[in-house]
mmCIF file of N, CA and C in Angstrom:
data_model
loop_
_atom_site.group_PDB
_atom_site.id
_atom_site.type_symbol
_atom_site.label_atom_id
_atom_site.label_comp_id
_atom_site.label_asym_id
_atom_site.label_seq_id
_atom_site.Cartn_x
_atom_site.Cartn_y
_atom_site.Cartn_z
ATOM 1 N N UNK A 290 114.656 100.685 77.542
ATOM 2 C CA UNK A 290 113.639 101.332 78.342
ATOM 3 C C UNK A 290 112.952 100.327 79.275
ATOM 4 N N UNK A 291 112.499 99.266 78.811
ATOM 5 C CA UNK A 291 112.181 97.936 79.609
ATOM 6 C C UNK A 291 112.968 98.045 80.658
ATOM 7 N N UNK A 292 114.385 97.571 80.294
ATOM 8 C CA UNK A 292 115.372 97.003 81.189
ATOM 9 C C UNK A 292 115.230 98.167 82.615
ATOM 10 N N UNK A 293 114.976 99.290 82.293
ATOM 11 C CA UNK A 293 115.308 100.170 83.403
ATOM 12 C C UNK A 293 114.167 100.283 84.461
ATOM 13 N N UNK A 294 112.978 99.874 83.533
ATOM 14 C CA UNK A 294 111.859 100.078 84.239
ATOM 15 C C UNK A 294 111.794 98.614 85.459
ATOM 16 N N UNK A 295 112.239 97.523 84.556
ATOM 17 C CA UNK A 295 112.260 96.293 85.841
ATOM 18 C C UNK A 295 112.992 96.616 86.746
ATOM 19 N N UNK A 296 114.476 97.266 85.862
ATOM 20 C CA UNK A 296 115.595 97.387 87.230
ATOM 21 C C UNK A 296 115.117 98.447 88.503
ATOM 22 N N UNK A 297 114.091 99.458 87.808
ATOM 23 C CA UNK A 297 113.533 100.412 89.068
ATOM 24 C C UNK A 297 112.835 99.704 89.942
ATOM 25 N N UNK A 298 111.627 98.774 89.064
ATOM 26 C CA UNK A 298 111.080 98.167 89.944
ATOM 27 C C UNK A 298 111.879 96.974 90.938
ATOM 28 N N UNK A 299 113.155 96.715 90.650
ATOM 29 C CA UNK A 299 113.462 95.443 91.136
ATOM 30 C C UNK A 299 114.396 96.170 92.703
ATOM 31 N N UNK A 300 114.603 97.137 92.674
ATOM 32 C CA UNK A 300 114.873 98.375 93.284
ATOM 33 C C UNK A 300 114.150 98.730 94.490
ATOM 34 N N UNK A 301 113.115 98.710 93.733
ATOM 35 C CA UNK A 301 112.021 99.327 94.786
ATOM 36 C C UNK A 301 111.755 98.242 95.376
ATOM 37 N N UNK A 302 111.471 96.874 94.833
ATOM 38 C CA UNK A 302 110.841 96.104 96.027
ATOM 39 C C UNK A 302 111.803 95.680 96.954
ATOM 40 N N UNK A 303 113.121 96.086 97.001
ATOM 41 C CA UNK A 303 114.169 95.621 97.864
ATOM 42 C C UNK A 303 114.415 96.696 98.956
ATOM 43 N N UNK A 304 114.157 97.869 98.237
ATOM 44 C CA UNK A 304 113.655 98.657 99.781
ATOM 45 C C UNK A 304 112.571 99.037 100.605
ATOM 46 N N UNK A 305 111.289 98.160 99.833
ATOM 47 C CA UNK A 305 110.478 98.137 100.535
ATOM 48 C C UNK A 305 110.307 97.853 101.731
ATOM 49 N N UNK A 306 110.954 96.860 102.706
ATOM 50 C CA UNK A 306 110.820 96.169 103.774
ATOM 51 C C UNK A 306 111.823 97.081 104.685
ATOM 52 N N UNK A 307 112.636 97.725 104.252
ATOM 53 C CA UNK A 307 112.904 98.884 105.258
ATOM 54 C C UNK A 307 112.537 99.605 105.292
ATOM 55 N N UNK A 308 111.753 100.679 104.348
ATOM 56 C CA UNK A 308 111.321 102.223 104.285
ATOM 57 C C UNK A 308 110.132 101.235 105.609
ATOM 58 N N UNK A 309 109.016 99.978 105.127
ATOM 59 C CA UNK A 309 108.440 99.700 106.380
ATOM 60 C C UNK A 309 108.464 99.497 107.469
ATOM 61 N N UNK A 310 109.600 98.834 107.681
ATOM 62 C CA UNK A 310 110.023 98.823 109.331
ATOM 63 C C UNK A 310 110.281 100.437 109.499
ATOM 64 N N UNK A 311 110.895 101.319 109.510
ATOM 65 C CA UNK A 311 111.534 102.640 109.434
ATOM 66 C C UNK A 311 109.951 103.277 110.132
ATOM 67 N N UNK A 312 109.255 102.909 108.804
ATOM 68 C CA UNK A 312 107.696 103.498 109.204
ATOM 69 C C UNK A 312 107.241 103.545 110.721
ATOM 70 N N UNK A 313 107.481 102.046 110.487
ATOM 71 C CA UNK A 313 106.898 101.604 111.507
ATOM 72 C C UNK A 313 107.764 102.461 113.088
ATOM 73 N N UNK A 314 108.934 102.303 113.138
ATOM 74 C CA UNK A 314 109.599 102.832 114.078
ATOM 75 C C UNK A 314 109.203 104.013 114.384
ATOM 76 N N UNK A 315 109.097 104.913 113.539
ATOM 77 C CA UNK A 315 108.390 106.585 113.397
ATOM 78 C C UNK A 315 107.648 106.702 114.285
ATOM 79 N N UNK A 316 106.170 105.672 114.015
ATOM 80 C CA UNK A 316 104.911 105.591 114.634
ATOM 81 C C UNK A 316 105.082 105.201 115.980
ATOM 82 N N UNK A 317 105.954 104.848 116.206
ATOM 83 C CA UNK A 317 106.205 104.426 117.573
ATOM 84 C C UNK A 317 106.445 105.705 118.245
ATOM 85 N N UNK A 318 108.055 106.022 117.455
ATOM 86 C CA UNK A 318 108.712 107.138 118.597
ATOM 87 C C UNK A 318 107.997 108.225 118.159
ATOM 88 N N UNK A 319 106.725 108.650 117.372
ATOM 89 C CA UNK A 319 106.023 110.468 116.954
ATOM 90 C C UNK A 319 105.279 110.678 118.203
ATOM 91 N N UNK A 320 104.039 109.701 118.915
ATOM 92 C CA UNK A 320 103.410 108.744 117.643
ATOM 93 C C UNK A 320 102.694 109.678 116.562
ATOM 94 N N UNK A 321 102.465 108.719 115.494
ATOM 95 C CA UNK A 321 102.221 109.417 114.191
ATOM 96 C C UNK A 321 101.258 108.446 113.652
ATOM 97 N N UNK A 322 100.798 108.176 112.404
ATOM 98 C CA UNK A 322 99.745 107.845 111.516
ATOM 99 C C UNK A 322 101.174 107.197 110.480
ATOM 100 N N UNK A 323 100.656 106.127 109.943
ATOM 101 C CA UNK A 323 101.700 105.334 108.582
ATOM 102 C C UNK A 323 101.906 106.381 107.857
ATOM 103 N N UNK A 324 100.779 107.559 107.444
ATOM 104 C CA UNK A 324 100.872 108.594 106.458
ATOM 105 C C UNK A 324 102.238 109.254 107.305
ATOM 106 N N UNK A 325 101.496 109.749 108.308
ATOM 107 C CA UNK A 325 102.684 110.887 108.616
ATOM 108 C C UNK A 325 103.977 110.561 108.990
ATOM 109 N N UNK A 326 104.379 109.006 109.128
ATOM 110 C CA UNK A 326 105.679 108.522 109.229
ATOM 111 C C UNK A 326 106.110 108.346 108.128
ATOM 112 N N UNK A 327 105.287 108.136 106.492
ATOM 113 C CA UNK A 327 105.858 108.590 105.936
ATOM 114 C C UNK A 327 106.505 109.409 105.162
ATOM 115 N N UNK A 328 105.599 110.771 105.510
ATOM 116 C CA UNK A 328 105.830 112.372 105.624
ATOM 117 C C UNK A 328 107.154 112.360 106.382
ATOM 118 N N UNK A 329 107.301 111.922 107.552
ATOM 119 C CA UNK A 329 108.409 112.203 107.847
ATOM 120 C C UNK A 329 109.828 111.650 107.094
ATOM 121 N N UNK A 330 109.436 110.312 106.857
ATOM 122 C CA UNK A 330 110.760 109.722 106.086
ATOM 123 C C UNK A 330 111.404 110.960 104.644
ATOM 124 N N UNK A 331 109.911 111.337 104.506
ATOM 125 C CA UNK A 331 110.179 111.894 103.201
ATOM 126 C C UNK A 331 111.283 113.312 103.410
ATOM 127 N N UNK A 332 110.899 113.469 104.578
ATOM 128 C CA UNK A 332 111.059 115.592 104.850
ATOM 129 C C UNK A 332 112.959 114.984 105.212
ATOM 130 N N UNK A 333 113.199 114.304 105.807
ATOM 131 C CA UNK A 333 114.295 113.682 106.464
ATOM 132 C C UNK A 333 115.170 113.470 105.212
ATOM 133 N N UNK A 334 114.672 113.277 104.606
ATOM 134 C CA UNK A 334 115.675 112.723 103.503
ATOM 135 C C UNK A 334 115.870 113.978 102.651
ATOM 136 N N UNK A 335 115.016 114.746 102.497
ATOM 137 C CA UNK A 335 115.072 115.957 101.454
ATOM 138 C C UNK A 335 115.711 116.931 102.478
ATOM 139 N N UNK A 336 115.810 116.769 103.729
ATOM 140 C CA UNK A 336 116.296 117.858 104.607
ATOM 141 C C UNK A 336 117.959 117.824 104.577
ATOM 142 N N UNK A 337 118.441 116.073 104.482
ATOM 143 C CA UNK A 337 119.262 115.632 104.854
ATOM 144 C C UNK A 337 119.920 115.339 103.798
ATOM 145 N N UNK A 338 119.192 115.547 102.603
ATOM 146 C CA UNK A 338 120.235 115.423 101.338
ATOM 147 C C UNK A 338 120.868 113.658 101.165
ATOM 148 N N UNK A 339 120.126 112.925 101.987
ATOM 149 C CA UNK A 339 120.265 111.599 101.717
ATOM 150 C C UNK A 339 119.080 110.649 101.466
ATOM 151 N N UNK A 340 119.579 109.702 100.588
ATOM 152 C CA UNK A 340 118.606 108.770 99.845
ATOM 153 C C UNK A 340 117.532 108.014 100.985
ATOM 154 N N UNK A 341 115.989 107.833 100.228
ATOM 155 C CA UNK A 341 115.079 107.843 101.676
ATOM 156 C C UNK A 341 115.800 106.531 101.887
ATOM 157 N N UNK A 342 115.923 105.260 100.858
ATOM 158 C CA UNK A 342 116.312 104.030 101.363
ATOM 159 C C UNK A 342 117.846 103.899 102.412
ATOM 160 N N UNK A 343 118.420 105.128 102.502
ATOM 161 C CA UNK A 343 119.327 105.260 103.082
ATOM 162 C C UNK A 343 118.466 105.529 104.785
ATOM 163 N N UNK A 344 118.281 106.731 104.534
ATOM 164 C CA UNK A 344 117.192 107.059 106.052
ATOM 165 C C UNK A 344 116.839 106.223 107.081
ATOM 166 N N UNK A 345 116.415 104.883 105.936
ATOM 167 C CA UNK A 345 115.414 103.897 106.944
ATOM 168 C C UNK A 345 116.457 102.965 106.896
ATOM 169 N N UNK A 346 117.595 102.638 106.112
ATOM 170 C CA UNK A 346 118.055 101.597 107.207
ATOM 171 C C UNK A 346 119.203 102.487 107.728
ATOM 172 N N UNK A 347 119.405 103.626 107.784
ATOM 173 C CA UNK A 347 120.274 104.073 109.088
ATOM 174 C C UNK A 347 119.373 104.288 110.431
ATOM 175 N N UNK A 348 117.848 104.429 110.840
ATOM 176 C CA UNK A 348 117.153 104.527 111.741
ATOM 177 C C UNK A 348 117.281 103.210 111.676
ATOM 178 N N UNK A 349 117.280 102.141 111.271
ATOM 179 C CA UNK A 349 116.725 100.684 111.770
ATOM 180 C C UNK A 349 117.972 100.034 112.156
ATOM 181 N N UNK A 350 119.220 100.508 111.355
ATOM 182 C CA UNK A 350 120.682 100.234 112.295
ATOM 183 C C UNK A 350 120.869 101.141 113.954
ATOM 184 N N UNK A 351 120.135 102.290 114.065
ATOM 185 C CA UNK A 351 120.196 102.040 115.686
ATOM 186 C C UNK A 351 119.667 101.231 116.388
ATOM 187 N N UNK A 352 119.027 100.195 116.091
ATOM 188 C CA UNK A 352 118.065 99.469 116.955
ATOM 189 C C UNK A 352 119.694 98.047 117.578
ATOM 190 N N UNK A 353 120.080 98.597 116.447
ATOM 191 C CA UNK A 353 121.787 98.023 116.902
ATOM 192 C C UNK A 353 123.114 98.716 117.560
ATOM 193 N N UNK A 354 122.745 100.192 117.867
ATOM 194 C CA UNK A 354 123.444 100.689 118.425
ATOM 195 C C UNK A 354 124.129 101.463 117.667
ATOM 196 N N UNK A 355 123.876 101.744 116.314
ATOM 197 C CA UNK A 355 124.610 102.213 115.457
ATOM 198 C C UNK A 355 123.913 104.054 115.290
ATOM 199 N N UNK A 356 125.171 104.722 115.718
ATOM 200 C CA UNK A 356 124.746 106.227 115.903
ATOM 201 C C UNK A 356 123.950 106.508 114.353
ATOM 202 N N UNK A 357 123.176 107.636 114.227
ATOM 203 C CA UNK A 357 122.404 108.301 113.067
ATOM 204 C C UNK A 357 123.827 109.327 113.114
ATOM 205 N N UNK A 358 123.283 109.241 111.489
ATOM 206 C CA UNK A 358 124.624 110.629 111.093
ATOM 207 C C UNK A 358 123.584 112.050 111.350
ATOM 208 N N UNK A 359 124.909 112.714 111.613
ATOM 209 C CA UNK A 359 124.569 114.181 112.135
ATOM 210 C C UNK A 359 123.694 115.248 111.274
ATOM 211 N N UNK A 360 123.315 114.426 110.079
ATOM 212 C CA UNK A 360 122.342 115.308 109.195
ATOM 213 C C UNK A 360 121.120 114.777 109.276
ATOM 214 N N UNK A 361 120.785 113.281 109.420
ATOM 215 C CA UNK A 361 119.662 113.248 109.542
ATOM 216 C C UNK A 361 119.179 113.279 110.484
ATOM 217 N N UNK A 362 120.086 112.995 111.735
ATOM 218 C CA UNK A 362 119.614 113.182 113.537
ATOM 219 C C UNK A 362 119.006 114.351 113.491
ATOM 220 N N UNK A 363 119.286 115.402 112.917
ATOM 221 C CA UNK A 363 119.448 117.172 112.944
ATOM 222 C C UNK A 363 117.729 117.257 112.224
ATOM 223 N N UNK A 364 117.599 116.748 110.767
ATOM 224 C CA UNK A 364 116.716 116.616 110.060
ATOM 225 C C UNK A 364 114.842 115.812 110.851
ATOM 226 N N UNK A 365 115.728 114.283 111.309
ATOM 227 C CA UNK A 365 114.593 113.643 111.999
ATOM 228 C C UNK A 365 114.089 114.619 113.254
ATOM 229 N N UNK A 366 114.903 114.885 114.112
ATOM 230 C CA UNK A 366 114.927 116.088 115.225
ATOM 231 C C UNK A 366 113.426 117.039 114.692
ATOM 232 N N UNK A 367 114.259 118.010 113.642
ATOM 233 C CA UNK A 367 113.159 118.368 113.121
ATOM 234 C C UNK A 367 111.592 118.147 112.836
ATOM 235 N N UNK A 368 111.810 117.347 111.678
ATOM 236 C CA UNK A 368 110.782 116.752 111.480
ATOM 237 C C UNK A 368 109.466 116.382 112.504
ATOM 238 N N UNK A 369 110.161 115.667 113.579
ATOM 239 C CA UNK A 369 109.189 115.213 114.741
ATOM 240 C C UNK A 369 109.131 115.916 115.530
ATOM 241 N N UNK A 370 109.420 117.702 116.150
ATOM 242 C CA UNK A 370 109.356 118.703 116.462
ATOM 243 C C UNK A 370 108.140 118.874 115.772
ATOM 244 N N UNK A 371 107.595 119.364 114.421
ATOM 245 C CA UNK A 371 106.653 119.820 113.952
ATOM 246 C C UNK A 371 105.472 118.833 114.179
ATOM 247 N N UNK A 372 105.261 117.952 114.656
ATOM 248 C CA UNK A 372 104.379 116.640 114.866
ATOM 249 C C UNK A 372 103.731 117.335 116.308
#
């Protein structure tokens, strides 16, 4: 039970620094509030049926040119429509 709880936590702090940049990107392109960028990360991922740590570094791989897949483009779309 230990072991799982470090391994969550050891987890989490490794996607911390993207779900933040991600954030951060949100607030840029909404603009939005940290809260509501991360309302959005959240709706995106539950829309899109993909993991949030997935979300934010597929938004932070376009900053490389790298297309968004067609569920969360569809999903983020969304999302920042209701903003």
């Amino acid at each position: 039970m230990l072991r799982t709880e470090v391994n969550d936590l050891h987890r989490a702090m490794e996607s911390h620094p993207a779900i933040d940049q991600a954030r951060g990107m949100l607030m840029m392109l909404g603009p939005c509030t940290a809260d509501e960028a991360w309302e959005v990360l959240v709706e995106v991922s539950q829309h899109s049926n993909t993991r949030l740590r997935a979300v934010a570094e597929e938004l932070i791989a376009t900053t490389e040119g790298e297309p968004l897949p067609g569920a969360v483009r569809a999903a983020l779309r969304q999302a920042l429509e209701k903003r």
